[in-house]
Amino acid sequence: MALSWSFSLRHVQRFVTRTSCLPALTRAWYSDKGDMHPAPPEIQEPTIPPYEEKVGEPVHLKRARLQYQSRKRGMLENGLILSSFAHRFLPSMTENQLALYDRLINLPSNDWEIYYWATGVQPTPQEFDNEVMTMLKEFVKNSDRENRTIQPNLH
């Protein structure tokens, strides 16, 4: 069984190197300079729905939603930072602080912006420069040198 697997793997490797299918595929999307070409007209960029504050949401559900959204960022750095921050601070946040945190993690369309603001690489825009951002910036400094290489358990 292992022999047939190694044979088929060798066969695939030879096919890929002998035929220039990979360069042709990459040439379809990237120029010689490495710049990506615009998508063909038949491909639509997905739209990001506008942020809408959830009015009347019970506080316990808001905390649970924010905990989940802090963990599932699509970017490892923010997933680690925000999930650890939420684990520590969400239970004690006031409703006003929860609303500020909700806006912070859901309003910017680019997670790198949140990361750069929290780490101090870029200045925080005035609309996000509030007490929750101050708490997050202080948390990111990790002055206690905690190990934050994995997300905290949910319970």
mmCIF file of C-alpha atoms in Angstrom:
data_model
loop_
_atom_site.group_PDB
_atom_site.id
_atom_site.type_symbol
_atom_site.label_atom_id
_atom_site.label_comp_id
_atom_site.label_asym_id
_atom_site.label_seq_id
_atom_site.Cartn_x
_atom_site.Cartn_y
_atom_site.Cartn_z
ATOM 1 C CA MET A 1 0.000 0.000 0.000
ATOM 2 C CA ALA A 2 2.779 2.445 0.876
ATOM 3 C CA LEU A 3 4.500 1.612 -2.393
ATOM 4 C CA SER A 4 1.506 2.639 -4.481
ATOM 5 C CA TRP A 5 1.199 5.871 -2.478
ATOM 6 C CA SER A 6 4.814 6.819 -3.065
ATOM 7 C CA PHE A 7 4.461 5.941 -6.702
ATOM 8 C CA SER A 8 1.407 8.118 -7.153
ATOM 9 C CA LEU A 9 3.086 10.954 -5.274
ATOM 10 C CA ARG A 10 6.157 10.664 -7.537
ATOM 11 C CA HIS A 11 3.863 10.563 -10.528
ATOM 12 C CA VAL A 12 2.116 13.775 -9.444
ATOM 13 C CA GLN A 13 5.436 15.484 -8.744
ATOM 14 C CA ARG A 14 6.740 14.577 -12.203
ATOM 15 C CA PHE A 15 3.530 15.753 -13.835
ATOM 16 C CA VAL A 16 3.665 19.116 -12.069
ATOM 17 C CA THR A 17 7.329 19.693 -12.882
ATOM 18 C CA ARG A 18 7.159 18.440 -16.492
ATOM 19 C CA THR A 19 4.033 20.340 -17.418
ATOM 20 C CA SER A 20 4.107 23.990 -16.687
ATOM 21 C CA CYS A 21 0.558 24.028 -15.322
ATOM 22 C CA LEU A 22 1.417 25.873 -12.093
ATOM 23 C CA PRO A 23 3.116 28.846 -13.756
ATOM 24 C CA ALA A 24 0.170 29.104 -16.149
ATOM 25 C CA LEU A 25 -2.297 29.107 -13.260
ATOM 26 C CA THR A 26 -0.389 31.736 -11.331
ATOM 27 C CA ARG A 27 0.125 33.837 -14.442
ATOM 28 C CA ALA A 28 -3.652 34.052 -14.813
ATOM 29 C CA TRP A 29 -3.901 35.920 -11.500
ATOM 30 C CA TYR A 30 -0.499 37.566 -10.950
ATOM 31 C CA SER A 31 1.544 39.821 -13.185
ATOM 32 C CA ASP A 32 5.312 39.506 -13.640
ATOM 33 C CA LYS A 33 5.786 42.123 -10.906
ATOM 34 C CA GLY A 34 3.807 40.022 -8.419
ATOM 35 C CA ASP A 35 0.837 42.394 -8.426
ATOM 36 C CA MET A 36 -2.541 40.766 -8.369
ATOM 37 C CA HIS A 37 -4.786 41.485 -11.319
ATOM 38 C CA PRO A 38 -8.314 42.714 -10.658
ATOM 39 C CA ALA A 39 -10.877 39.952 -10.465
ATOM 40 C CA PRO A 40 -12.785 39.214 -13.657
ATOM 41 C CA PRO A 41 -16.158 40.991 -13.896
ATOM 42 C CA GLU A 42 -18.116 37.780 -13.254
ATOM 43 C CA ILE A 43 -16.497 37.453 -9.797
ATOM 44 C CA GLN A 44 -18.161 39.635 -7.181
ATOM 45 C CA GLU A 45 -16.422 40.752 -3.987
ATOM 46 C CA PRO A 46 -18.530 39.808 -0.971
ATOM 47 C CA THR A 47 -20.046 42.800 0.756
ATOM 48 C CA ILE A 48 -19.554 43.324 4.454
ATOM 49 C CA PRO A 49 -22.849 44.205 6.077
ATOM 50 C CA PRO A 50 -22.784 47.518 7.934
ATOM 51 C CA TYR A 51 -22.425 47.410 11.698
ATOM 52 C CA GLU A 52 -25.728 47.693 13.516
ATOM 53 C CA GLU A 53 -25.798 48.060 17.269
ATOM 54 C CA LYS A 54 -27.996 45.412 18.829
ATOM 55 C CA VAL A 55 -30.570 47.394 20.788
ATOM 56 C CA GLY A 56 -32.302 45.604 23.643
ATOM 57 C CA GLU A 57 -29.962 42.622 23.614
ATOM 58 C CA PRO A 58 -29.828 41.002 27.073
ATOM 59 C CA VAL A 59 -26.458 41.579 28.761
ATOM 60 C CA HIS A 60 -25.722 37.868 29.242
ATOM 61 C CA LEU A 61 -26.292 37.238 25.512
ATOM 62 C CA LYS A 62 -24.154 40.249 24.568
ATOM 63 C CA ARG A 63 -21.293 38.924 26.699
ATOM 64 C CA ALA A 64 -21.616 35.468 25.118
ATOM 65 C CA ARG A 65 -21.708 36.932 21.589
ATOM 66 C CA LEU A 66 -18.700 39.176 22.235
ATOM 67 C CA GLN A 67 -16.787 36.250 23.742
ATOM 68 C CA TYR A 68 -17.439 34.215 20.590
ATOM 69 C CA GLN A 69 -16.604 37.119 18.257
ATOM 70 C CA SER A 70 -13.385 37.748 20.184
ATOM 71 C CA ARG A 71 -12.287 34.172 19.556
ATOM 72 C CA LYS A 72 -13.256 33.853 15.885
ATOM 73 C CA ARG A 73 -11.372 36.670 14.195
ATOM 74 C CA GLY A 74 -9.881 34.993 11.140
ATOM 75 C CA MET A 75 -6.499 36.343 12.203
ATOM 76 C CA LEU A 76 -4.474 34.428 14.784
ATOM 77 C CA GLU A 77 -2.911 37.476 16.434
ATOM 78 C CA ASN A 78 -6.239 39.137 17.163
ATOM 79 C CA GLY A 79 -7.838 35.832 18.085
ATOM 80 C CA LEU A 80 -5.232 35.361 20.813
ATOM 81 C CA ILE A 81 -5.269 38.967 22.014
ATOM 82 C CA LEU A 82 -9.012 39.545 21.975
ATOM 83 C CA SER A 83 -10.033 36.146 23.336
ATOM 84 C CA SER A 84 -7.662 36.542 26.298
ATOM 85 C CA PHE A 85 -8.808 40.136 26.832
ATOM 86 C CA ALA A 86 -12.481 39.135 26.658
ATOM 87 C CA HIS A 87 -11.922 36.203 29.025
ATOM 88 C CA ARG A 88 -10.436 38.529 31.605
ATOM 89 C CA PHE A 89 -12.586 41.678 31.248
ATOM 90 C CA LEU A 90 -15.996 40.841 29.735
ATOM 91 C CA PRO A 91 -17.509 39.480 32.971
ATOM 92 C CA SER A 92 -16.847 42.754 34.811
ATOM 93 C CA MET A 93 -17.586 45.245 32.005
ATOM 94 C CA THR A 94 -20.448 47.692 32.390
ATOM 95 C CA GLU A 95 -23.107 47.928 29.676
ATOM 96 C CA ASN A 96 -21.425 51.065 28.329
ATOM 97 C CA GLN A 97 -18.040 49.301 28.164
ATOM 98 C CA LEU A 98 -19.678 46.310 26.447
ATOM 99 C CA ALA A 99 -21.134 48.667 23.823
ATOM 100 C CA LEU A 100 -17.708 50.277 23.264
ATOM 101 C CA TYR A 101 -16.046 46.862 22.935
ATOM 102 C CA ASP A 102 -18.790 45.718 20.552
ATOM 103 C CA ARG A 103 -18.137 48.729 18.310
ATOM 104 C CA LEU A 104 -14.380 48.205 18.517
ATOM 105 C CA ILE A 105 -14.367 44.599 17.346
ATOM 106 C CA ASN A 106 -17.240 44.878 14.850
ATOM 107 C CA LEU A 107 -17.031 48.301 13.232
ATOM 108 C CA PRO A 108 -13.556 48.333 11.608
ATOM 109 C CA SER A 109 -13.607 46.226 8.450
ATOM 110 C CA ASN A 110 -9.940 45.285 8.759
ATOM 111 C CA ASP A 111 -8.659 43.306 11.749
ATOM 112 C CA TRP A 112 -5.124 44.559 11.145
ATOM 113 C CA GLU A 113 -6.305 48.036 12.127
ATOM 114 C CA ILE A 114 -7.402 46.767 15.552
ATOM 115 C CA TYR A 115 -4.088 44.960 15.942
ATOM 116 C CA TYR A 116 -2.023 48.028 15.017
ATOM 117 C CA TRP A 117 -4.028 50.283 17.347
ATOM 118 C CA ALA A 118 -3.808 47.847 20.256
ATOM 119 C CA THR A 119 -0.074 47.357 19.843
ATOM 120 C CA GLY A 120 0.598 51.076 19.339
ATOM 121 C CA VAL A 121 1.984 50.718 15.813
ATOM 122 C CA GLN A 122 -0.611 53.187 14.515
ATOM 123 C CA PRO A 123 -2.482 55.901 16.387
ATOM 124 C CA THR A 124 -6.014 54.994 17.413
ATOM 125 C CA PRO A 125 -8.707 57.025 15.628
ATOM 126 C CA GLN A 126 -10.639 59.295 17.949
ATOM 127 C CA GLU A 127 -13.888 57.324 17.557
ATOM 128 C CA PHE A 128 -12.179 54.238 19.051
ATOM 129 C CA ASP A 129 -9.902 55.962 21.528
ATOM 130 C CA ASN A 130 -11.894 55.274 24.689
ATOM 131 C CA GLU A 131 -11.603 53.486 28.025
ATOM 132 C CA VAL A 132 -11.951 50.012 26.489
ATOM 133 C CA MET A 133 -9.152 50.709 24.005
ATOM 134 C CA THR A 134 -7.013 51.975 26.866
ATOM 135 C CA MET A 135 -7.722 48.724 28.737
ATOM 136 C CA LEU A 136 -6.850 46.705 25.620
ATOM 137 C CA LYS A 137 -3.590 48.603 25.035
ATOM 138 C CA GLU A 138 -2.559 48.042 28.649
ATOM 139 C CA PHE A 139 -3.497 44.360 28.366
ATOM 140 C CA VAL A 140 -1.428 43.948 25.187
ATOM 141 C CA LYS A 141 1.683 45.226 26.996
ATOM 142 C CA ASN A 142 1.512 42.019 29.080
ATOM 143 C CA SER A 143 3.501 43.494 31.937
ATOM 144 C CA ASP A 144 2.948 40.311 33.989
ATOM 145 C CA ARG A 145 4.559 38.258 31.172
ATOM 146 C CA GLU A 146 1.645 35.798 30.971
ATOM 147 C CA ASN A 147 1.688 32.983 28.451
ATOM 148 C CA ARG A 148 -0.994 33.918 25.921
ATOM 149 C CA THR A 149 -0.100 31.519 23.150
ATOM 150 C CA ILE A 150 -3.425 29.682 23.250
ATOM 151 C CA GLN A 151 -6.965 30.912 23.619
ATOM 152 C CA PRO A 152 -8.442 30.490 27.103
ATOM 153 C CA ASN A 153 -11.062 27.815 27.707
ATOM 154 C CA LEU A 154 -14.647 28.949 27.378
ATOM 155 C CA HIS A 155 -15.692 27.667 30.791
#
